[in-house]
Coordinates of C-alpha atoms in Angstrom, one line a residue:
M1 CA 99.9 137.7 88.1
S2 CA 101.9 135.6 90.5
W3 CA 100.7 135.2 94.1
F4 CA 97.3 136.2 93.6
M5 CA 95.8 134.7 96.5
M6 CA 98.3 134.9 99.3
S7 CA 96.4 134.4 102.8
R8 CA 95.9 137.6 104.7
S9 CA 96.8 135.5 107.9
F10 CA 100.4 135.1 106.4
Q11 CA 100.6 138.9 105.8
R12 CA 99.5 139.5 109.4
L13 CA 102.4 137.0 110.5
A14 CA 105.2 138.7 108.6
M15 CA 106.1 141.3 111.2
A16 CA 105.3 139.0 114.0
G17 CA 107.7 136.5 112.4
V18 CA 110.6 139.2 112.3
L19 CA 110.1 139.8 116.0
A20 CA 110.1 136.2 116.9
G21 CA 113.2 135.6 115.0
A22 CA 114.8 138.1 116.9
G23 CA 113.8 136.5 120.1
L24 CA 111.5 139.4 121.1
V25 CA 108.2 137.4 121.2
L26 CA 108.8 134.0 122.0
A27 CA 111.6 134.2 124.5
M28 CA 110.7 132.9 128.0
G29 CA 111.1 135.2 130.9
P30 CA 113.6 134.1 133.8
A31 CA 110.6 133.1 136.0
E32 CA 109.3 130.6 133.4
A33 CA 112.7 129.0 132.6
G34 CA 112.5 126.4 135.3
N35 CA 112.0 122.7 135.0
K36 CA 108.1 123.3 134.7
P37 CA 106.6 121.5 131.7
A38 CA 105.7 123.6 128.9
K39 CA 102.0 124.6 128.6
T40 CA 100.4 123.3 125.5
V41 CA 97.2 124.1 123.6
P42 CA 95.1 121.5 121.7
V43 CA 94.5 121.4 117.9
R44 CA 92.4 119.2 115.7
L45 CA 92.8 118.7 112.0
L46 CA 90.0 117.1 110.0
S47 CA 90.9 116.5 106.3
L48 CA 89.4 115.1 103.1
N49 CA 91.2 114.3 100.0
D50 CA 90.0 113.3 96.4
F51 CA 86.5 114.4 96.8
H52 CA 86.2 114.6 93.0
G53 CA 82.7 116.5 93.3
N54 CA 80.8 113.6 94.9
L55 CA 77.9 115.6 96.0
E56 CA 75.5 112.8 95.8
P57 CA 76.6 109.4 97.5
P58 CA 78.8 107.5 95.2
T59 CA 77.5 104.3 94.0
G60 CA 79.1 100.9 93.4
S61 CA 82.4 100.1 94.7
S62 CA 83.1 103.9 94.9
G63 CA 80.5 104.1 97.6
R64 CA 81.8 101.3 99.9
M65 CA 84.6 101.3 102.4
V66 CA 86.2 98.8 104.7
D67 CA 85.8 100.1 108.2
E68 CA 87.9 99.7 111.3
N69 CA 86.3 96.4 112.2
G70 CA 86.8 94.9 108.6
A71 CA 83.3 95.2 107.6
T72 CA 82.4 96.7 104.1
V73 CA 79.9 99.5 104.6
E74 CA 78.2 102.4 102.4
A75 CA 80.1 105.4 102.8
G76 CA 80.3 109.0 101.3
G77 CA 77.9 111.6 100.3
A78 CA 78.1 115.4 100.9
A79 CA 75.2 115.6 103.5
Y80 CA 76.8 112.5 105.4
V81 CA 80.3 114.2 105.2
A82 CA 78.7 117.6 106.6
T83 CA 77.2 115.4 109.6
H84 CA 80.2 113.7 110.4
L85 CA 82.5 116.9 110.3
K86 CA 79.9 118.6 112.7
Q87 CA 80.3 115.5 115.1
L88 CA 84.0 115.7 115.0
S89 CA 84.5 119.4 115.2
D90 CA 85.3 121.5 118.3
N91 CA 86.7 124.9 119.1
N92 CA 90.1 123.7 118.3
T93 CA 89.5 122.4 114.8
L94 CA 90.8 123.3 111.4
K95 CA 89.5 121.6 108.1
V96 CA 91.8 121.1 105.4
A97 CA 92.1 118.9 102.1
Q98 CA 94.8 117.5 100.0
G99 CA 93.6 118.0 96.4
D100 CA 91.4 116.6 93.6
L101 CA 88.3 118.2 95.3
I102 CA 87.2 118.9 91.8
G103 CA 87.7 117.5 88.4
A104 CA 86.6 114.0 87.0
T105 CA 83.4 114.7 88.8
P106 CA 79.8 113.7 88.4
L107 CA 77.5 115.8 86.1
I108 CA 75.8 117.5 89.0
S109 CA 79.2 119.4 89.6
A110 CA 80.9 119.2 86.3
A111 CA 78.1 120.7 84.3
Y112 CA 78.7 124.0 86.2
H113 CA 82.5 123.7 86.2
D114 CA 82.6 122.4 89.8
E115 CA 81.4 125.6 91.4
P116 CA 78.8 123.5 93.4
S117 CA 81.5 121.4 94.8
V118 CA 83.7 124.2 95.8
E119 CA 80.8 126.1 97.4
F120 CA 80.0 123.0 99.2
L121 CA 83.5 122.7 100.6
G122 CA 83.4 126.4 101.7
K123 CA 80.2 125.5 103.5
L124 CA 82.0 122.9 105.5
G125 CA 84.6 125.3 106.6
V126 CA 87.6 124.0 104.8
T127 CA 90.3 126.5 105.2
A128 CA 93.1 125.3 103.0
S129 CA 93.8 122.6 100.4
A130 CA 96.6 121.5 98.4
V131 CA 96.1 121.8 94.7
G132 CA 95.5 118.3 93.0
N133 CA 96.3 117.3 89.4
H134 CA 92.5 117.3 88.5
E135 CA 92.3 120.9 89.7
F136 CA 94.2 121.5 86.3
D137 CA 91.7 119.7 84.3
E138 CA 90.6 122.7 82.7
G139 CA 93.8 124.5 82.9
Y140 CA 95.5 127.1 85.1
A141 CA 93.4 130.1 84.1
E142 CA 90.2 128.1 85.0
L143 CA 91.6 127.1 88.3
R144 CA 92.4 130.8 88.8
R145 CA 88.9 131.7 88.1
I146 CA 87.6 129.1 90.6
M147 CA 90.0 130.6 93.2
R148 CA 89.3 134.2 92.5
G149 CA 85.6 134.2 91.2
G150 CA 83.8 135.4 88.0
C151 CA 81.7 133.7 85.4
H152 CA 83.0 131.1 83.0
P153 CA 84.4 132.7 79.9
V154 CA 82.4 130.6 77.5
D155 CA 79.5 129.1 79.4
G156 CA 78.8 132.3 81.5
C157 CA 77.4 132.2 84.9
S158 CA 75.7 129.3 86.5
P159 CA 72.1 129.3 87.6
A160 CA 73.4 130.4 91.1
G161 CA 74.7 133.6 89.6
E162 CA 78.1 135.1 89.4
W163 CA 80.8 133.0 91.0
K164 CA 82.1 134.3 94.0
G165 CA 85.3 132.3 94.2
A166 CA 86.4 129.6 96.7
D167 CA 86.2 130.3 100.5
Y168 CA 89.3 128.3 101.1
S169 CA 93.1 128.6 100.0
Y170 CA 94.6 126.6 97.4
L171 CA 98.3 125.8 97.8
G172 CA 100.9 124.7 95.3
A173 CA 104.6 125.1 96.6
N174 CA 106.0 123.1 93.7
V175 CA 103.9 124.8 91.0
I176 CA 106.1 127.6 89.4
F177 CA 106.1 129.8 86.3
K178 CA 108.3 128.7 83.6
R179 CA 108.9 132.2 82.4
P180 CA 107.7 134.8 85.0
D181 CA 107.3 138.3 84.0
A182 CA 109.5 141.1 85.4
S183 CA 106.9 142.0 88.0
A184 CA 106.4 138.5 89.4
E185 CA 109.0 138.6 92.1
K186 CA 108.0 142.0 93.2
E187 CA 104.1 141.0 93.5
A188 CA 105.3 137.9 95.4
L189 CA 107.2 139.9 97.9
A190 CA 104.5 142.4 98.2
A191 CA 102.2 139.4 98.9
L192 CA 104.3 138.5 101.9
G193 CA 103.9 141.8 103.5
G194 CA 107.5 143.2 102.4
Q195 CA 109.3 141.8 105.3
N196 CA 112.5 140.0 105.4
T197 CA 113.0 141.1 101.8
S198 CA 116.5 139.7 101.1
S199 CA 115.8 136.6 102.7
L200 CA 112.6 136.0 101.0
R201 CA 114.0 137.1 97.8
G202 CA 116.8 134.4 98.3
L203 CA 114.1 131.9 98.8
L204 CA 112.1 132.7 95.7
R205 CA 115.3 132.5 93.6
E206 CA 116.1 129.1 95.2
Y207 CA 113.2 127.5 93.1
G208 CA 111.3 130.1 91.1
I209 CA 108.2 132.2 91.1
P210 CA 105.2 130.2 92.4
A211 CA 102.1 130.2 90.3
L212 CA 100.1 129.3 93.5
P213 CA 100.4 130.4 97.1
P214 CA 103.1 127.9 98.5
V215 CA 101.8 128.2 102.1
T216 CA 99.3 129.6 104.5
V217 CA 99.0 130.1 108.3
R218 CA 96.0 129.5 110.4
W219 CA 95.7 130.4 114.2
V220 CA 94.2 128.1 116.8
N221 CA 94.1 128.8 120.5
G222 CA 96.7 131.6 120.0
V223 CA 99.4 129.6 118.0
P224 CA 100.0 129.6 114.4
I225 CA 99.9 126.4 112.2
G226 CA 101.6 126.5 108.9
F227 CA 100.3 124.6 105.9
I228 CA 102.5 123.7 102.8
G229 CA 100.7 122.6 99.7
L230 CA 102.2 120.2 97.3
V231 CA 100.9 118.5 94.0
T232 CA 102.4 115.4 92.3
Q233 CA 105.3 116.1 90.2
S234 CA 103.7 113.9 87.6
T235 CA 100.9 116.2 86.8
P236 CA 102.1 117.2 83.4
N237 CA 101.8 113.7 82.4
I238 CA 98.4 113.2 83.5
V239 CA 96.4 116.5 82.5
T240 CA 96.1 118.3 79.2
S241 CA 99.4 120.1 78.3
E242 CA 97.9 123.1 76.8
G243 CA 96.3 124.2 80.0
I244 CA 99.5 124.3 82.1
K245 CA 102.0 125.0 79.1
D246 CA 103.3 128.1 81.2
L247 CA 103.8 126.1 84.5
E248 CA 106.5 123.8 85.9
F249 CA 106.0 121.1 88.4
I250 CA 109.2 120.7 90.4
D251 CA 110.4 118.0 92.8
E252 CA 108.0 117.9 95.9
V253 CA 110.7 117.5 98.5
K254 CA 112.7 120.5 97.2
A255 CA 109.7 122.9 97.1
A256 CA 108.5 121.8 100.6
N257 CA 111.9 122.4 102.2
V258 CA 112.0 125.9 100.8
A259 CA 108.2 126.5 101.9
S260 CA 109.4 125.2 105.4
K261 CA 112.2 127.9 105.5
L262 CA 109.5 130.3 104.3
L263 CA 107.4 129.6 107.3
K264 CA 110.4 129.6 109.7
L265 CA 111.3 132.9 108.4
V266 CA 108.1 134.3 110.0
G267 CA 108.3 132.2 113.2
V268 CA 105.9 129.3 112.2
K269 CA 107.4 126.0 113.7
A270 CA 104.1 124.0 113.8
Q271 CA 104.2 122.8 110.0
V272 CA 101.8 120.5 108.1
V273 CA 102.2 119.3 104.5
L274 CA 99.2 118.8 102.4
V275 CA 100.4 116.7 99.5
H276 CA 98.5 115.3 96.6
E277 CA 100.7 112.3 96.2
G278 CA 100.4 109.0 97.9
D279 CA 101.1 105.2 97.9
Q280 CA 99.1 102.0 97.2
V281 CA 98.1 99.8 100.1
T282 CA 97.4 96.1 100.8
A283 CA 93.8 95.7 100.0
G284 CA 91.1 95.0 102.6
Q285 CA 92.9 96.6 105.4
S286 CA 91.5 98.8 108.1
P287 CA 91.6 102.6 107.3
D288 CA 93.6 102.9 110.4
A289 CA 96.2 100.4 109.6
C290 CA 99.6 101.4 108.2
S291 CA 99.0 99.3 104.9
A292 CA 101.0 101.8 102.6
Q293 CA 103.5 100.1 100.4
P294 CA 106.4 102.5 100.3
G295 CA 106.5 104.5 97.0
T296 CA 106.5 108.0 95.9
G297 CA 104.5 109.1 98.7
N298 CA 106.7 107.7 101.3
R299 CA 109.7 109.2 99.7
I300 CA 108.1 112.7 100.2
A301 CA 107.0 111.9 103.7
T302 CA 110.4 110.7 104.9
Q303 CA 112.6 113.2 103.0
V304 CA 111.0 116.5 103.6
D305 CA 112.6 118.8 106.2
A306 CA 112.4 117.6 109.8
E307 CA 110.9 121.0 110.9
I308 CA 107.6 119.5 109.2
D309 CA 105.6 117.8 111.8
M310 CA 103.2 115.7 109.7
I311 CA 102.2 114.8 106.0
L312 CA 98.6 114.5 105.1
S313 CA 98.4 112.9 101.6
G314 CA 96.0 112.1 98.6
H315 CA 96.0 111.0 95.0
S316 CA 96.2 107.2 95.3
H317 CA 92.6 107.1 96.8
Q318 CA 93.7 104.8 99.8
A319 CA 93.2 105.0 103.5
Y320 CA 96.1 104.5 105.9
L321 CA 97.8 105.9 109.0
C322 CA 101.6 105.4 109.3
T323 CA 104.4 106.8 111.5
V324 CA 107.6 107.5 109.4
P325 CA 110.8 108.8 110.2
D326 CA 112.0 112.3 109.3
P327 CA 115.5 113.1 108.2
K328 CA 116.6 113.6 111.7
G329 CA 115.1 110.2 113.0
G330 CA 112.0 111.8 114.6
A331 CA 108.7 110.1 114.2
R332 CA 105.9 111.9 112.2
L333 CA 102.4 111.2 110.7
Y334 CA 101.9 110.0 107.3
S335 CA 98.3 109.5 106.4
Q336 CA 95.5 109.4 103.6
G337 CA 91.9 109.2 103.8
G338 CA 90.6 107.2 100.9
S339 CA 88.5 109.2 98.3
F340 CA 85.1 110.4 97.3
G341 CA 84.2 111.7 100.7
R342 CA 84.3 108.2 102.3
V343 CA 86.8 109.0 105.1
I344 CA 87.5 111.9 107.3
T345 CA 91.1 111.9 108.8
K346 CA 91.1 113.3 112.3
V347 CA 94.4 114.3 113.8
D348 CA 94.7 115.6 117.4
F349 CA 97.8 117.1 118.8
Q350 CA 99.2 119.7 121.3
V351 CA 101.3 122.7 120.5
D352 CA 103.8 124.0 122.8
V353 CA 102.9 127.6 123.7
R354 CA 106.5 128.5 124.3
T355 CA 108.2 127.2 121.3
R356 CA 104.9 127.2 119.1
D357 CA 106.0 123.7 117.9
V358 CA 104.1 120.6 117.7
V359 CA 104.6 118.1 120.5
R360 CA 105.1 114.9 118.3
S361 CA 104.4 112.5 121.0
S362 CA 101.0 113.8 121.4
V363 CA 99.8 113.3 117.9
V364 CA 96.9 110.8 117.6
A365 CA 95.3 110.2 114.1
D366 CA 92.0 108.3 113.3
N367 CA 90.6 107.6 109.9
Q368 CA 86.8 108.0 110.4
V369 CA 84.6 106.4 107.9
V370 CA 81.7 108.6 106.6
T371 CA 78.9 106.0 107.3
R372 CA 75.4 106.7 105.9
T373 CA 73.8 105.5 109.2
V374 CA 73.8 109.0 110.6
I375 CA 71.0 111.7 109.7
P376 CA 72.2 113.5 106.6
D377 CA 72.7 117.2 107.3
P378 CA 69.6 119.0 106.3
D379 CA 71.0 122.2 105.0
I380 CA 73.4 120.3 102.8
S381 CA 70.7 117.9 101.7
T382 CA 68.7 120.9 100.3
F383 CA 71.9 122.3 98.6
V384 CA 72.6 119.1 96.8
Q385 CA 69.0 118.6 95.7
T386 CA 68.9 122.2 94.4
W387 CA 71.9 121.4 92.0
K388 CA 70.4 118.0 91.3
D389 CA 67.1 119.7 90.2
R390 CA 69.1 122.2 88.2
V391 CA 71.1 119.5 86.1
A392 CA 68.2 117.0 85.9
P393 CA 66.8 118.1 82.4
V394 CA 70.3 117.4 80.9
A395 CA 71.1 114.2 83.1
N396 CA 68.0 112.4 82.5
K397 CA 67.9 112.8 78.7
P398 CA 68.2 109.3 77.1
I399 CA 70.6 109.0 74.3
G400 CA 70.3 105.3 73.4
R401 CA 70.0 101.8 74.6
I402 CA 72.3 98.9 75.5
T403 CA 71.2 95.2 75.3
A404 CA 73.4 94.2 78.3
D405 CA 76.0 95.7 80.6
I406 CA 79.0 97.1 78.8
T407 CA 81.9 97.2 81.3
N408 CA 85.4 98.8 81.7
T409 CA 86.8 95.7 83.1
G410 CA 90.0 94.8 81.2
S411 CA 90.1 91.4 79.4
P412 CA 93.5 89.3 79.5
S413 CA 94.8 91.7 76.9
G414 CA 94.0 94.8 79.0
E415 CA 91.2 96.1 76.6
S416 CA 87.6 96.3 77.6
S417 CA 84.2 96.3 75.9
L418 CA 83.5 99.9 76.9
G419 CA 86.9 100.9 75.9
N420 CA 86.3 99.5 72.5
L421 CA 83.0 101.3 72.1
I422 CA 84.2 104.6 73.1
A423 CA 87.2 104.4 70.6
D424 CA 84.7 103.4 67.9
G425 CA 82.5 106.3 68.6
Q426 CA 85.6 108.4 68.5
L427 CA 86.5 107.1 65.1
A428 CA 83.1 107.7 63.7
A429 CA 83.1 111.2 65.0
T430 CA 86.4 112.1 63.4
K431 CA 86.2 110.5 60.2
T432 CA 84.5 113.4 58.4
G433 CA 86.8 116.5 58.7
G434 CA 89.6 114.8 60.5
N435 CA 90.0 112.1 58.1
A436 CA 90.6 109.5 61.0
Q437 CA 91.6 106.0 60.2
V438 CA 91.9 104.4 63.7
A439 CA 91.3 105.8 67.3
L440 CA 92.8 105.1 70.6
M441 CA 91.3 106.0 74.1
N442 CA 93.2 106.1 77.3
P443 CA 92.0 103.5 79.8
G444 CA 92.0 106.1 82.8
G445 CA 89.5 108.2 81.1
V446 CA 86.9 105.4 81.1
R447 CA 85.8 106.0 84.6
T448 CA 82.9 103.5 85.1
G449 CA 80.9 101.0 83.2
L450 CA 77.4 101.2 81.7
T451 CA 74.8 99.0 83.4
Y452 CA 71.7 97.6 81.7
A453 CA 69.5 98.1 84.7
G454 CA 71.3 101.5 85.8
S455 CA 69.2 104.3 84.2
P456 CA 66.5 106.2 86.1
A457 CA 64.1 105.3 83.3
G458 CA 63.3 102.0 84.9
E459 CA 64.8 98.7 86.2
G460 CA 66.3 96.7 83.4
D461 CA 65.2 98.8 80.7
G462 CA 68.8 99.3 79.0
V463 CA 68.2 103.0 78.6
V464 CA 71.6 105.1 78.7
T465 CA 71.1 108.7 79.8
Y466 CA 73.4 111.6 79.1
G467 CA 74.2 111.5 82.9
E468 CA 75.2 108.1 82.8
A469 CA 77.4 108.8 79.7
F470 CA 79.0 111.6 81.3
T471 CA 79.8 109.5 84.4
V472 CA 81.8 107.4 82.0
Q473 CA 83.6 110.2 80.3
P474 CA 83.8 113.2 82.8
F475 CA 86.6 115.2 81.4
N476 CA 85.3 117.2 78.5
N477 CA 88.5 116.4 76.5
L478 CA 88.5 117.6 72.7
M479 CA 88.8 115.0 70.1
Q480 CA 91.8 115.5 67.9
V481 CA 93.3 113.8 64.8
V482 CA 96.9 113.6 64.1
T483 CA 99.2 112.1 61.5
L484 CA 101.6 109.4 62.7
T485 CA 103.9 107.2 60.6
G486 CA 103.5 103.4 61.1
A487 CA 106.7 103.3 63.0
Q488 CA 105.5 106.2 65.3
L489 CA 102.2 104.4 65.9
K490 CA 104.1 101.2 66.7
T491 CA 106.1 103.4 69.3
V492 CA 103.0 104.7 70.8
L493 CA 101.7 101.0 71.4
E494 CA 105.2 100.2 72.8
Q495 CA 104.8 103.1 75.2
Q496 CA 102.0 101.2 76.8
F497 CA 104.4 99.1 78.7
T498 CA 107.0 99.6 81.3
G499 CA 110.8 99.7 80.6
G500 CA 110.9 102.3 77.9
P501 CA 112.5 105.8 78.0
N502 CA 109.4 107.4 79.2
A503 CA 109.3 105.4 82.4
Q504 CA 105.8 104.3 82.1
P505 CA 105.0 103.2 85.8
F506 CA 102.8 100.3 84.9
T507 CA 101.2 98.9 81.8
K508 CA 98.4 101.1 80.4
I509 CA 96.7 99.4 77.5
L510 CA 95.1 101.9 75.0
Q511 CA 91.6 101.0 74.1
P512 CA 91.5 100.5 70.2
S513 CA 88.7 101.0 67.6
S514 CA 87.5 97.8 66.3
N515 CA 89.5 98.1 63.0
L516 CA 92.9 98.3 64.9
T517 CA 94.6 94.7 65.7
Y518 CA 98.0 93.7 66.8
T519 CA 99.7 91.2 69.1
Y520 CA 102.0 92.0 71.9
S521 CA 104.4 89.7 73.7
T522 CA 104.7 89.8 77.4
G523 CA 108.2 88.3 77.4
A524 CA 109.7 90.4 74.7
A525 CA 112.1 93.3 75.4
W526 CA 110.7 97.0 75.3
G527 CA 110.6 98.1 71.7
S528 CA 110.0 94.7 70.4
K529 CA 106.7 93.9 72.1
V530 CA 104.2 94.9 69.5
S531 CA 104.0 93.0 66.1
N532 CA 101.3 92.1 63.5
L533 CA 99.9 95.6 63.6
K534 CA 96.7 95.9 61.1
I535 CA 94.3 98.4 60.2
D536 CA 91.1 97.1 58.6
G537 CA 92.9 93.8 58.3
V538 CA 95.7 95.2 56.1
D539 CA 99.5 95.2 57.6
V540 CA 100.8 98.7 58.6
T541 CA 104.2 99.5 57.4
D542 CA 106.7 101.8 59.0
G543 CA 106.7 104.5 56.5
Q544 CA 103.0 104.9 55.7
S545 CA 101.0 107.9 57.0
I546 CA 98.2 107.2 59.5
R547 CA 95.3 109.5 60.7
V548 CA 94.9 108.6 64.4
A549 CA 92.2 110.0 66.4
A550 CA 92.6 110.4 70.3
N551 CA 91.6 112.9 72.8
N552 CA 93.8 116.2 73.4
F553 CA 95.1 114.8 76.7
L554 CA 96.8 111.8 74.8
V555 CA 97.8 114.0 71.7
G556 CA 99.6 116.2 74.2
G557 CA 101.7 113.3 75.4
G558 CA 99.5 112.4 78.5
D559 CA 100.1 109.3 80.2
A560 CA 103.6 109.1 79.1
F561 CA 102.8 108.5 75.5
L562 CA 105.2 111.0 74.3
A563 CA 105.4 109.7 70.5
F564 CA 102.0 111.5 70.2
K565 CA 104.1 114.7 70.3
D566 CA 105.9 113.8 67.2
S567 CA 102.8 113.9 65.1
T568 CA 101.8 116.3 62.4
D569 CA 98.7 117.9 60.8
L570 CA 96.6 118.5 64.0
W571 CA 92.9 118.6 63.3
S572 CA 90.4 119.3 66.4
G573 CA 86.9 118.1 66.5
P574 CA 84.0 117.8 69.0
L575 CA 84.1 116.9 72.8
D576 CA 84.7 113.3 73.7
I577 CA 81.3 113.2 75.4
D578 CA 79.5 114.6 72.3
A579 CA 81.5 111.9 70.3
F580 CA 80.1 109.2 72.7
A581 CA 76.5 110.7 72.5
A582 CA 76.6 110.9 68.7
H583 CA 77.7 107.3 68.6
F584 CA 74.5 106.4 70.4
A585 CA 72.2 108.5 68.2
A586 CA 73.7 106.8 65.2
N587 CA 73.3 103.4 66.9
P588 CA 70.2 103.4 69.0
S589 CA 70.6 99.9 70.3
I590 CA 74.1 98.8 71.0
T591 CA 75.3 95.2 71.9
P592 CA 78.6 94.9 74.0
P593 CA 81.7 95.0 71.7
V594 CA 83.8 91.8 72.1
P595 CA 87.4 93.0 73.3
N596 CA 89.3 90.6 70.9
H597 CA 91.5 93.2 68.9
I598 CA 94.6 92.6 70.8
T599 CA 96.3 89.3 71.0
V600 CA 98.8 88.4 73.8
V601 CA 101.7 85.9 73.4
P602 CA 104.3 84.9 75.8

């Protein structure tokens, strides 16, 4: 199936767009064509990005935000998001999002494949969202189920009953099928109402058959607003490859420009890009500052078609409000609203009712911090508590103890105590059956630390619960073991650093099991950085065969570790979270490992 969820509002607009293109709807009459200023109507957008299922208020640094006055305040939580959105909403409001609403989520959401979070967002009135890379964590088929409804094919229905599907549209203009079947184009054209067939067919052939709706249209005060959804082109490098094997993620700018043409074909000139890609910022700035350091997000924001009026972004978990030039020199908004429900981006603007285009000079944006000083929405509070009660028996089950905090903070070499602990657990879980000799864990999969005083069993008791362990490793990746030669393992370790053929964007030190040691040089050229590689104290030779355990994300070449794809003799074992829990069961009291397995030299 191709465009399985094209918006009904876009279908409605197809015939109107044909008339508009012929000058039969939007043309001014002679009496109106004088020097009078054009009449405008107001529109307000309220947007979220990178919510990541944080139904409960996020904790630690994930639950704090620098506000407009430079103060660090507690922020986020579904019930507080709901209150702030209600306070900010009026009759001119549309609520939208920029992806990663689900995936890498706390257990309260993840235990039920994020159905609670998607239901919550529907309750808020979100109408459209770009798809994020984390929406593909469980694969394209599961994303389609979340969009359309139905119970999970393995775990069945949640306690709430059969899933009804998302109440908002997921958009992904740059997600296309690699090998669409013969009916895909026909279905896509039918989804668009069958109008302007030759033009639409030409656009489809320009970049392929979309696997997700590329655009949707919403009406406010009698004018249509078109939304284009985009996801970072790097998605194949940061999600498990098997789940997206039939998809291609094309250049965001190219896809946005084609989608803009598609909207123009049906007369929609007020156009907003929702893009799951963004930039880093100068730390400690106001969320309303233009602190973004130009990068991939800025490239998209400045290069997409000048017809597009604003770019609301995500992915980098930062907050900024910038004005950037479009290709014709016009000014347009480029913004992002942090992450985890801590910021709502409010954008007010006027639309000319004659041209149906955004009056760019009227655009006013404000990043509103979701403080916890307001009264939490009672209905959403009850909703969250219901799911909290449902997951409590699983979340609160003790799995072991720690003697002190075990952090995911990197040492000077880049390894961490928690990364070592996870890798040791993965090695133990894959020795029998997989014959693993060493294990490697991607640092991005270690989402938070374990605190001695952090469990609900009591202050300072060192108990680790399943819920805490899941917060550390929320992806439900599969443990796998592959055979690499010594030379291939060394290449994997070289691929931790920038400068190689995989274009690693920044150094990503894989977390090693305790029996793997090596040295790397900060000053050596790429390809010659790693030396003194040993397993159990024995030198690794280029020609020997080594059984290496890693999660299926890494084995599939994730995070640009493409040397894993040259491996052989694949074996699959338990889920990573189950391996972690089993390690606690086998070692009921764990002392933080010392992260001293990697030596750094100049």
